[in-house]
Short mmCIF file of C-alpha atoms in Angstrom, two decimals:
data_model
loop_
_atom_site.label_atom_id
_atom_site.label_comp_id
_atom_site.label_asym_id
_atom_site.label_seq_id
_atom_site.Cartn_x
_atom_site.Cartn_y
_atom_site.Cartn_z
CA MET A 8 -64.14 50.18 97.16
CA SER A 9 -64.95 52.95 99.32
CA SER A 10 -62.51 55.21 97.74
CA MET A 11 -64.02 54.50 94.48
CA SER A 12 -67.48 55.71 95.85
CA GLN A 13 -65.85 58.84 97.42
CA THR A 14 -64.52 59.76 94.00
CA GLN A 15 -67.77 59.16 92.34
CA GLN A 16 -69.47 61.44 94.87
CA ARG A 17 -67.37 64.40 94.20
CA THR A 18 -68.92 67.35 92.51
CA PRO A 19 -67.52 68.59 89.28
CA SER A 20 -66.44 71.81 90.89
CA SER A 21 -64.38 70.13 93.68
CA HIS A 22 -61.17 70.29 91.63
CA LEU A 23 -61.89 74.05 91.16
CA GLY A 24 -61.69 74.77 94.89
CA ASP A 25 -65.43 74.80 95.44
CA VAL A 26 -66.17 77.36 92.84
CA ASP A 27 -69.85 77.17 92.09
CA LEU A 28 -70.26 77.43 88.30
CA ASN A 29 -74.06 77.39 88.78
CA ASP A 30 -73.76 80.83 90.32
CA PRO A 31 -74.38 83.31 87.31
CA GLN A 32 -71.66 85.68 88.39
CA SER A 33 -69.08 82.78 88.78
CA LEU A 34 -70.04 81.35 85.36
CA GLU A 35 -69.52 84.81 83.79
CA PHE A 36 -66.01 85.07 85.30
CA TYR A 37 -65.22 81.72 84.06
CA THR A 38 -66.40 82.72 80.55
CA GLU A 39 -64.52 85.84 80.55
CA LEU A 40 -61.33 84.12 81.56
CA VAL A 41 -61.75 81.38 79.05
CA MET A 42 -62.23 83.99 76.24
CA PHE A 43 -59.23 85.84 77.52
CA LYS A 44 -56.97 82.80 77.55
CA ARG A 45 -57.94 81.96 73.93
CA ASP A 46 -57.55 85.63 72.64
CA ASP A 47 -53.90 85.81 71.39
CA SER A 48 -54.22 89.63 70.97
CA ARG A 49 -54.88 90.10 74.78
CA GLU A 50 -52.00 89.89 77.29
CA ILE A 51 -53.75 91.20 80.38
CA LEU A 52 -57.20 91.18 81.99
CA VAL A 53 -58.15 93.61 84.77
CA PHE A 54 -61.32 92.95 86.69
CA PRO A 55 -62.92 96.06 87.99
CA ALA A 56 -62.94 97.12 91.75
CA GLY A 57 -66.08 96.42 93.71
CA ILE A 58 -66.08 92.60 93.13
CA SER A 59 -67.07 90.84 96.38
CA PRO A 60 -64.22 88.97 98.31
CA GLU A 61 -65.97 85.78 97.64
CA HIS A 62 -66.02 86.31 93.90
CA ARG A 63 -62.51 87.67 93.82
CA ARG A 64 -61.38 84.32 95.47
CA SER A 65 -63.21 82.48 92.78
CA ILE A 66 -61.63 84.39 90.03
CA HIS A 67 -58.01 83.71 91.71
CA ILE A 68 -58.99 79.80 91.78
CA LEU A 69 -60.28 79.77 88.20
CA ALA A 70 -57.38 81.63 86.87
CA HIS A 71 -54.93 79.34 88.83
CA HIS A 72 -56.50 76.10 87.29
CA MET A 73 -56.43 77.70 83.84
CA GLY A 74 -52.66 78.35 84.15
CA LEU A 75 -52.87 82.04 84.20
CA GLU A 76 -50.97 84.36 86.59
CA HIS A 77 -53.26 86.43 88.83
CA GLN A 78 -52.86 88.98 91.57
CA SER A 79 -54.88 91.40 93.61
CA ILE A 80 -54.00 95.06 93.62
CA GLY A 81 -55.20 98.03 95.74
CA GLU A 82 -57.00 98.13 99.07
CA ALA A 83 -60.55 97.61 100.41
CA ASP A 84 -63.23 98.69 98.02
CA SER A 85 -60.63 99.77 95.36
CA ARG A 86 -59.11 96.10 94.99
CA GLN A 87 -58.84 94.85 91.49
CA ILE A 88 -57.67 91.50 90.13
CA THR A 89 -55.17 91.51 87.41
CA VAL A 90 -54.74 88.31 85.23
CA LEU A 91 -51.87 87.74 82.93
CA LYS A 92 -50.95 84.91 80.43
CA ARG A 93 -47.86 83.15 81.58
CA GLN A 94 -45.01 83.60 79.13
CA GLN A 95 -44.09 80.32 77.69
CA PRO A 96 -40.90 79.96 75.46
CA SER A 97 -41.54 78.58 72.05
CA PRO A 98 -40.61 74.99 71.80
CA THR A 99 -38.32 75.49 68.85
CA ALA A 100 -36.37 78.21 70.53
CA ASN A 101 -35.30 75.78 73.21
CA ILE A 102 -34.36 72.99 70.66
CA GLN A 103 -32.16 75.30 68.60
CA ASN A 104 -30.06 76.34 71.63
CA VAL A 105 -29.38 72.77 72.78
CA PRO A 106 -26.31 71.10 71.48
CA ALA A 107 -26.96 67.68 69.79
CA ASN A 108 -24.71 65.69 71.99
CA SER A 109 -26.53 66.96 75.25
CA LEU A 110 -29.61 65.21 74.13
CA ASP A 111 -27.74 61.78 74.12
CA VAL A 112 -26.17 62.47 77.70
CA HIS A 113 -29.84 63.27 78.87
CA LYS A 114 -31.05 60.07 77.46
CA ARG A 115 -28.32 58.11 79.25
CA GLY A 116 -29.11 60.05 82.44
CA LEU A 117 -32.63 58.88 82.20
CA SER A 118 -31.61 55.30 81.62
CA ARG A 119 -29.41 55.21 84.74
CA ALA A 120 -32.08 56.78 86.84
CA ALA A 121 -34.67 54.35 85.60
CA THR A 122 -32.33 51.22 86.62
CA PHE A 123 -30.83 52.77 89.77
CA ASP A 124 -32.07 51.01 92.97
CA PHE A 125 -32.90 53.81 95.51
CA ALA A 126 -33.76 51.49 98.13
CA ALA A 127 -30.36 49.91 98.26
CA ASP A 128 -29.05 51.82 101.24
#
């Protein structure tokens, strides 16, 4: 029961690594990242230099939790964050390249793994 109360006491931002979305600047970064992720015409987002180290950290955390690639480039006051969308192959491209019989082998392998007793040593 105590673990349940601990879970209920967590703040919504705890899964974002303590990013405070009540902070107007953090919320602005979050909004910009969401709009970037949804915009299929954009592949890269560069945040300007001069963002405080705390806010850069927030951007990295937010980008990570959104499944975006992120990196800092530059030194000291000229440091910038570059955010990229992860390249995901289309699901149909992978299916077309897989021989039909390999799917059956894969299913059998899963069946064996599900019935194998790993504790039998």
